[in-house]
Amino acid sequence: MPSAQFELSEPPSDAISAIKFAPASLRLLVASWDKNVYLYDTSQSGGKLLQTFQHRAPVLDVCFGDTDGYAFTTGLDWDVRHLDLSTGTQTVLSSHTAGVRSLAYSPQHRILISASWDSTLHIHHPSSPSTLIASVSLPSKPFSISITATKLVVAMGSRALNIYDLSSLASAASSLATTDDPTAAIPVQIEPWQRRESSLKFMTRAIACMPNDAGYASSSIEGRVAVEWFDPSPESQARKYAFKCHRQANEQGIDVVYPVNALAFHPVHGTFASGGGDGFVALWDGVAKRRIRQYQRYASSVSAVAFSGDGKYLAVAVSPGFEDGKEGAGEGIVKVFVRELGENEAKGKGAK
């Protein structure tokens, strides 16, 4: 039985930068370059736009907190914001000195991490406003971050990759002196648990951690995905590999290489989805090194993908011109699709 898919009504008017499902419902947040964050209820076909939250500049990332009632946003206004989804109230948690590319919230440690092009991480404690904000310096600009229950992975320029222990980041603020400005970030020295060089030769586009806390997948602008494990033992590191994907032959039979813009792991099966500039979404079994399936081609570049908390739905954001920076996508071209997955649709196939 083919999986059911529907398109969200009232999509954003410009490119979509991020989509995230709520932890325990089918509410979906969509961040866009049109300076808005959109909240949808996707529990019914066609979805329902519940609310739009206007920002001062393009929004580059968004994530939920512990519940469906609040979220965090960030983007080109340099601010990290707490967003009350019921009242629409926005509260600035901290301000960077350049655009902020990524956010990640850890429910285990109750901390929010922002990664900015000013080459810093800010560590926030949203449930404890009196706790000071720690700033961790990075060796290069961050392009993507992802977390597990215990670790934060930061993919940066110059193929650098830092892995941090979340408990160390969570306790960083405890030693800070008081400040008159609650949104000021205080520099702290925190050594990464591991420093690595990316397995991919070209710029990292996205990174996503395995739900079992064993490792991560990363993707590049050059149509490749790498799968690696945290365990530093030689045996575990020997398992890492990279593969070509999101490449399509043109009329002359020559492969056209597209960026792999988005990655997301299935929360139950541990398989992962990739979305590319070629308009395709594929599901992969990273352990068995096999592609599970590839869905029909979307009309233009896939800019973001996300699984629901129960793994029964896959959301896909389609945004033309996403990788070449073309201005003004045009109404009706930017779309969000929600696909209901069959029981075993995202399940791994096992080793060859």
Short mmCIF file of C-alpha atoms in Angstrom, two decimals:
data_model
loop_
_atom_site.label_atom_id
_atom_site.label_comp_id
_atom_site.label_asym_id
_atom_site.label_seq_id
_atom_site.Cartn_x
_atom_site.Cartn_y
_atom_site.Cartn_z
CA MET A 1 0.00 0.00 0.00
CA PRO A 2 1.56 3.32 -1.07
CA SER A 3 2.06 5.92 1.62
CA ALA A 4 -0.30 8.89 1.72
CA GLN A 5 1.08 12.39 1.19
CA PHE A 6 -0.56 15.79 1.39
CA GLU A 7 0.58 19.35 0.79
CA LEU A 8 0.21 21.98 3.50
CA SER A 9 -2.12 24.83 2.65
CA GLU A 10 -0.89 28.41 3.22
CA PRO A 11 2.86 27.73 2.91
CA PRO A 12 5.57 30.42 3.38
CA SER A 13 6.20 32.89 0.56
CA ASP A 14 9.99 32.45 0.44
CA ALA A 15 12.55 29.67 0.88
CA ILE A 16 12.17 27.38 3.88
CA SER A 17 15.22 27.07 6.13
CA ALA A 18 13.97 24.57 8.74
CA ILE A 19 11.02 22.36 9.68
CA LYS A 20 10.53 20.66 13.07
CA PHE A 21 7.79 18.47 14.53
CA ALA A 22 6.70 18.88 18.13
CA PRO A 23 8.01 16.24 20.55
CA ALA A 24 4.63 14.63 21.25
CA SER A 25 2.15 15.82 18.61
CA LEU A 26 1.80 16.52 14.90
CA ARG A 27 2.31 20.25 15.27
CA LEU A 28 4.92 21.44 12.80
CA LEU A 29 7.06 24.58 12.92
CA VAL A 30 8.38 26.03 9.65
CA ALA A 31 11.06 28.75 9.51
CA SER A 32 11.37 30.85 6.37
CA TRP A 33 13.41 33.53 4.66
CA ASP A 34 10.15 35.55 4.46
CA LYS A 35 10.90 36.61 8.10
CA ASN A 36 8.19 34.42 9.60
CA VAL A 37 7.80 31.24 11.62
CA TYR A 38 4.68 29.21 10.84
CA LEU A 39 2.89 26.82 13.19
CA TYR A 40 0.75 24.11 11.56
CA ASP A 41 -1.45 21.33 12.82
CA THR A 42 -0.68 18.45 10.44
CA SER A 43 -2.98 15.89 12.04
CA GLN A 44 -5.48 16.30 9.21
CA SER A 45 -5.02 16.25 5.43
CA GLY A 46 -3.96 19.63 4.08
CA GLY A 47 -2.92 20.72 7.55
CA LYS A 48 -4.10 23.86 9.30
CA LEU A 49 -2.09 27.04 9.77
CA LEU A 50 -2.55 27.85 13.44
CA GLN A 51 -0.42 30.96 13.72
CA THR A 52 2.30 33.05 12.07
CA PHE A 53 5.04 34.71 14.11
CA GLN A 54 6.75 37.66 12.46
CA HIS A 55 10.48 38.33 12.94
CA ARG A 56 12.77 41.23 12.02
CA ALA A 57 14.87 39.25 9.55
CA PRO A 58 14.95 35.87 7.76
CA VAL A 59 14.60 32.97 10.22
CA LEU A 60 17.28 30.29 9.78
CA ASP A 61 16.31 27.73 12.42
CA VAL A 62 13.58 26.78 14.85
CA CYS A 63 13.02 24.03 17.44
CA PHE A 64 10.52 23.07 20.12
CA GLY A 65 11.33 23.02 23.82
CA ASP A 66 10.15 20.37 26.30
CA THR A 67 6.51 20.72 25.24
CA ASP A 68 4.39 21.71 22.26
CA GLY A 69 3.66 25.06 23.93
CA TYR A 70 6.89 26.90 23.31
CA ALA A 71 9.75 27.03 20.84
CA PHE A 72 13.01 28.78 20.04
CA THR A 73 13.89 30.72 16.89
CA THR A 74 16.95 32.40 15.43
CA GLY A 75 18.28 33.88 12.20
CA LEU A 76 19.76 36.92 10.53
CA ASP A 77 18.69 39.38 13.23
CA TRP A 78 21.46 37.78 15.38
CA ASP A 79 19.02 37.09 18.25
CA VAL A 80 18.05 33.82 19.92
CA ARG A 81 14.40 33.99 20.94
CA HIS A 82 11.98 32.14 23.19
CA LEU A 83 8.57 31.94 21.51
CA ASP A 84 5.37 31.30 23.46
CA LEU A 85 3.20 29.54 20.89
CA SER A 86 -0.08 30.25 22.68
CA THR A 87 0.38 34.01 23.23
CA GLY A 88 2.89 34.80 20.49
CA THR A 89 5.17 36.51 23.01
CA GLN A 90 8.82 36.62 21.90
CA THR A 91 11.62 37.00 24.43
CA VAL A 92 15.26 37.54 23.44
CA LEU A 93 17.46 35.06 25.30
CA SER A 94 20.80 36.24 23.90
CA SER A 95 22.31 38.14 20.98
CA HIS A 96 25.24 37.03 18.83
CA THR A 97 27.39 39.40 16.74
CA ALA A 98 26.49 37.77 13.40
CA GLY A 99 23.71 35.65 11.93
CA VAL A 100 22.77 32.51 13.87
CA ARG A 101 22.65 29.38 11.73
CA SER A 102 21.46 26.59 14.03
CA LEU A 103 19.62 25.73 17.24
CA ALA A 104 19.41 22.52 19.27
CA TYR A 105 17.47 21.87 22.48
CA SER A 106 18.42 19.08 24.88
CA PRO A 107 15.44 17.88 26.96
CA GLN A 108 17.78 15.72 29.05
CA HIS A 109 19.91 18.70 30.17
CA ARG A 110 17.27 21.39 29.56
CA ILE A 111 19.69 23.59 27.66
CA LEU A 112 19.34 25.42 24.35
CA ILE A 113 22.45 25.71 22.15
CA SER A 114 22.79 28.29 19.39
CA ALA A 115 25.56 28.25 16.77
CA SER A 116 26.42 31.53 15.06
CA TRP A 117 28.55 32.71 12.17
CA ASP A 118 30.42 34.80 14.77
CA SER A 119 32.10 31.42 15.52
CA THR A 120 30.58 30.93 18.94
CA LEU A 121 28.08 28.68 20.68
CA HIS A 122 25.72 30.18 23.26
CA ILE A 123 24.49 27.87 26.03
CA HIS A 124 21.09 28.93 27.42
CA HIS A 125 19.05 27.60 30.35
CA PRO A 126 15.51 28.63 29.31
CA SER A 127 13.84 27.08 32.38
CA SER A 128 16.17 29.02 34.67
CA PRO A 129 16.29 32.65 33.45
CA SER A 130 18.64 33.68 36.27
CA THR A 131 21.32 31.25 35.03
CA LEU A 132 23.94 33.10 33.00
CA ILE A 133 24.58 32.38 29.32
CA ALA A 134 27.93 30.82 28.46
CA SER A 135 29.71 31.52 25.17
CA VAL A 136 32.03 28.87 23.71
CA SER A 137 34.49 29.90 21.00
CA LEU A 138 34.70 27.77 17.83
CA PRO A 139 37.68 27.41 15.47
CA SER A 140 35.54 28.10 12.36
CA LYS A 141 32.06 29.18 11.31
CA PRO A 142 29.44 26.54 12.16
CA PHE A 143 27.28 25.23 9.32
CA SER A 144 25.13 22.69 11.17
CA ILE A 145 24.70 21.21 14.66
CA SER A 146 22.93 18.14 16.05
CA ILE A 147 22.56 16.55 19.48
CA THR A 148 22.06 13.17 21.11
CA ALA A 149 21.15 12.49 24.73
CA THR A 150 24.79 13.07 25.74
CA LYS A 151 26.64 14.84 22.92
CA LEU A 152 26.62 17.89 20.65
CA VAL A 153 28.19 17.68 17.19
CA VAL A 154 29.22 20.92 15.46
CA ALA A 155 30.14 20.84 11.75
CA MET A 156 32.20 23.86 10.73
CA GLY A 157 34.21 25.43 7.94
CA SER A 158 37.63 24.08 6.95
CA ARG A 159 36.14 20.57 7.34
CA ALA A 160 36.45 20.88 11.13
CA LEU A 161 34.09 18.99 13.42
CA ASN A 162 33.87 19.27 17.21
CA ILE A 163 32.01 16.85 19.49
CA TYR A 164 31.10 18.18 22.96
CA ASP A 165 29.90 16.47 26.11
CA LEU A 166 26.48 17.97 26.88
CA SER A 167 26.89 17.71 30.65
CA SER A 168 30.03 19.87 30.40
CA LEU A 169 28.15 22.47 28.39
CA ALA A 170 25.21 22.39 30.80
CA SER A 171 27.43 23.03 33.83
CA ALA A 172 29.48 25.76 32.13
CA ALA A 173 27.39 28.62 33.53
CA SER A 174 27.75 27.57 37.15
CA SER A 175 31.22 29.11 37.49
CA LEU A 176 30.38 32.43 35.84
CA ALA A 177 30.35 35.75 37.65
CA THR A 178 27.12 37.75 37.73
CA THR A 179 26.33 40.36 35.08
CA ASP A 180 23.91 43.29 34.82
CA ASP A 181 22.72 42.17 31.38
CA PRO A 182 20.85 38.84 31.53
CA THR A 183 21.16 38.42 27.73
CA ALA A 184 24.96 38.90 27.71
CA ALA A 185 26.98 35.78 26.96
CA ILE A 186 30.07 35.21 29.11
CA PRO A 187 33.06 33.49 27.43
CA VAL A 188 34.04 30.12 28.92
CA GLN A 189 36.76 27.63 28.01
CA ILE A 190 35.34 24.19 27.22
CA GLU A 191 37.42 21.60 25.45
CA PRO A 192 35.60 19.35 22.96
CA TRP A 193 35.31 15.66 23.84
CA GLN A 194 36.68 14.98 20.35
CA ARG A 195 38.03 17.04 17.46
CA ARG A 196 37.68 15.51 14.02
CA GLU A 197 38.18 16.32 10.38
CA SER A 198 35.19 15.70 8.14
CA SER A 199 35.32 12.59 5.96
CA LEU A 200 33.86 14.74 3.18
CA LYS A 201 36.22 16.79 1.00
CA PHE A 202 33.72 19.58 0.33
CA MET A 203 31.74 21.96 2.55
CA THR A 204 29.37 20.33 5.03
CA ARG A 205 25.73 21.19 4.41
CA ALA A 206 23.96 19.21 7.16
CA ILE A 207 24.63 16.92 10.10
CA ALA A 208 22.27 14.63 12.05
CA CYS A 209 22.94 12.37 15.04
CA MET A 210 21.76 8.80 15.42
CA PRO A 211 18.93 8.43 17.97
CA ASN A 212 20.82 5.63 19.76
CA ASP A 213 23.72 8.01 20.59
CA ALA A 214 26.18 5.90 18.58
CA GLY A 215 27.23 8.32 15.84
CA TYR A 216 26.12 10.71 13.14
CA ALA A 217 25.66 11.30 9.42
CA SER A 218 26.90 14.37 7.58
CA SER A 219 26.31 15.62 4.06
CA SER A 220 28.14 17.92 1.67
CA ILE A 221 27.49 20.30 -1.21
CA GLU A 222 29.09 17.71 -3.50
CA GLY A 223 26.42 14.99 -3.40
CA ARG A 224 27.88 12.79 -0.68
CA VAL A 225 26.91 11.53 2.76
CA ALA A 226 29.31 10.20 5.43
CA VAL A 227 28.34 7.93 8.34
CA GLU A 228 30.59 7.85 11.41
CA TRP A 229 30.59 6.50 14.96
CA PHE A 230 31.54 8.26 18.21
CA ASP A 231 33.51 5.35 19.67
CA PRO A 232 37.19 6.33 19.13
CA SER A 233 38.44 2.73 19.06
CA PRO A 234 40.21 1.68 15.83
CA GLU A 235 37.58 -1.03 15.25
CA SER A 236 34.73 1.47 15.43
CA GLN A 237 36.50 4.11 13.35
CA ALA A 238 37.17 1.50 10.68
CA ARG A 239 33.39 1.28 10.16
CA LYS A 240 33.02 4.85 8.92
CA TYR A 241 32.27 5.33 5.24
CA ALA A 242 30.95 7.83 2.70
CA PHE A 243 28.82 7.35 -0.40
CA LYS A 244 27.65 9.29 -3.44
CA CYS A 245 23.99 10.30 -3.70
CA HIS A 246 21.67 12.94 -5.15
CA ARG A 247 23.37 12.84 -8.54
CA GLN A 248 21.35 12.75 -11.74
CA ALA A 249 22.56 12.02 -15.27
CA ASN A 250 21.90 14.78 -17.82
CA GLU A 251 21.04 14.31 -21.49
CA GLN A 252 24.71 13.67 -22.32
CA GLY A 253 24.88 10.94 -19.68
CA ILE A 254 27.10 13.01 -17.40
CA ASP A 255 26.33 13.02 -13.68
CA VAL A 256 25.11 16.39 -12.37
CA VAL A 257 26.09 16.70 -8.71
CA TYR A 258 23.62 18.30 -6.29
CA PRO A 259 24.10 19.41 -2.67
CA VAL A 260 22.58 17.21 0.04
CA ASN A 261 20.74 19.95 1.93
CA ALA A 262 19.01 17.99 4.67
CA LEU A 263 19.37 14.92 6.89
CA ALA A 264 17.08 13.48 9.56
CA PHE A 265 17.16 10.19 11.50
CA HIS A 266 14.06 8.11 12.10
CA PRO A 267 13.46 8.15 15.89
CA VAL A 268 12.42 4.47 16.07
CA HIS A 269 14.25 2.55 13.33
CA GLY A 270 17.49 4.57 13.27
CA THR A 271 17.43 4.83 9.48
CA PHE A 272 17.78 8.30 7.96
CA ALA A 273 16.32 10.51 5.25
CA SER A 274 18.30 12.77 2.93
CA GLY A 275 16.96 15.62 0.84
CA GLY A 276 18.86 17.06 -2.10
CA GLY A 277 19.05 19.85 -4.61
CA ASP A 278 17.92 17.32 -7.21
CA GLY A 279 14.42 17.34 -5.70
CA PHE A 280 14.64 13.80 -4.34
CA VAL A 281 14.19 12.42 -0.82
CA ALA A 282 15.77 9.04 -0.08
CA LEU A 283 15.70 6.74 2.96
CA TRP A 284 18.91 4.95 3.97
CA ASP A 285 19.97 2.16 6.31
CA GLY A 286 23.28 3.56 7.55
CA VAL A 287 24.36 0.42 9.36
CA ALA A 288 23.66 -1.96 6.47
CA LYS A 289 24.93 0.60 3.92
CA ARG A 290 21.79 0.28 1.80
CA ARG A 291 19.25 2.63 0.28
CA ILE A 292 15.78 1.60 1.43
CA ARG A 293 13.81 3.69 -1.07
CA GLN A 294 13.68 6.90 -3.04
CA TYR A 295 10.47 8.90 -3.36
CA GLN A 296 9.14 10.57 -6.49
CA ARG A 297 10.93 13.73 -7.53
CA TYR A 298 9.62 16.99 -6.10
CA ALA A 299 9.26 20.08 -8.29
CA SER A 300 12.44 21.71 -6.99
CA SER A 301 15.19 21.55 -4.37
CA VAL A 302 14.47 19.86 -1.02
CA SER A 303 15.65 22.28 1.67
CA ALA A 304 14.61 20.47 4.88
CA VAL A 305 13.24 17.14 6.13
CA ALA A 306 11.90 16.07 9.53
CA PHE A 307 10.35 12.98 11.12
CA SER A 308 7.53 13.22 13.66
CA GLY A 309 8.30 12.18 17.22
CA ASP A 310 6.63 8.79 16.77
CA GLY A 311 8.28 8.25 13.38
CA LYS A 312 4.97 7.83 11.56
CA TYR A 313 5.25 10.97 9.43
CA LEU A 314 7.93 12.60 7.29
CA ALA A 315 7.75 16.33 6.46
CA VAL A 316 9.53 17.63 3.34
CA ALA A 317 10.18 21.30 2.54
CA VAL A 318 10.62 22.22 -1.13
CA SER A 319 12.26 25.55 -1.99
CA PRO A 320 13.46 26.52 -5.49
CA GLY A 321 16.80 28.29 -5.73
CA PHE A 322 17.72 27.16 -2.22
CA GLU A 323 21.35 26.43 -3.05
CA ASP A 324 22.09 29.23 -5.52
CA GLY A 325 20.66 32.08 -3.45
CA LYS A 326 18.12 33.27 -6.04
CA GLU A 327 15.93 36.06 -4.70
CA GLY A 328 12.16 35.70 -4.47
CA ALA A 329 10.95 32.15 -4.93
CA GLY A 330 7.47 33.29 -5.91
CA GLU A 331 4.09 32.41 -4.45
CA GLY A 332 2.90 28.84 -4.85
CA ILE A 333 6.36 27.43 -5.53
CA VAL A 334 7.56 26.96 -1.95
CA LYS A 335 5.77 23.92 -0.56
CA VAL A 336 5.67 21.64 2.49
CA PHE A 337 4.57 18.03 2.11
CA VAL A 338 3.69 15.63 4.92
CA ARG A 339 3.95 11.92 4.14
CA GLU A 340 2.32 9.24 6.30
CA LEU A 341 4.73 6.31 6.44
CA GLY A 342 3.72 2.68 6.28
CA GLU A 343 4.56 0.47 9.24
CA ASN A 344 7.81 -0.83 7.73
CA GLU A 345 8.43 1.93 5.18
CA ALA A 346 11.41 3.41 7.03
CA LYS A 347 12.64 0.13 8.55
CA GLY A 348 16.13 -1.05 7.70
CA LYS A 349 16.60 -4.00 5.36
CA GLY A 350 19.51 -5.56 7.22
CA ALA A 351 22.98 -6.24 5.91
CA LYS A 352 23.56 -7.37 2.35
#
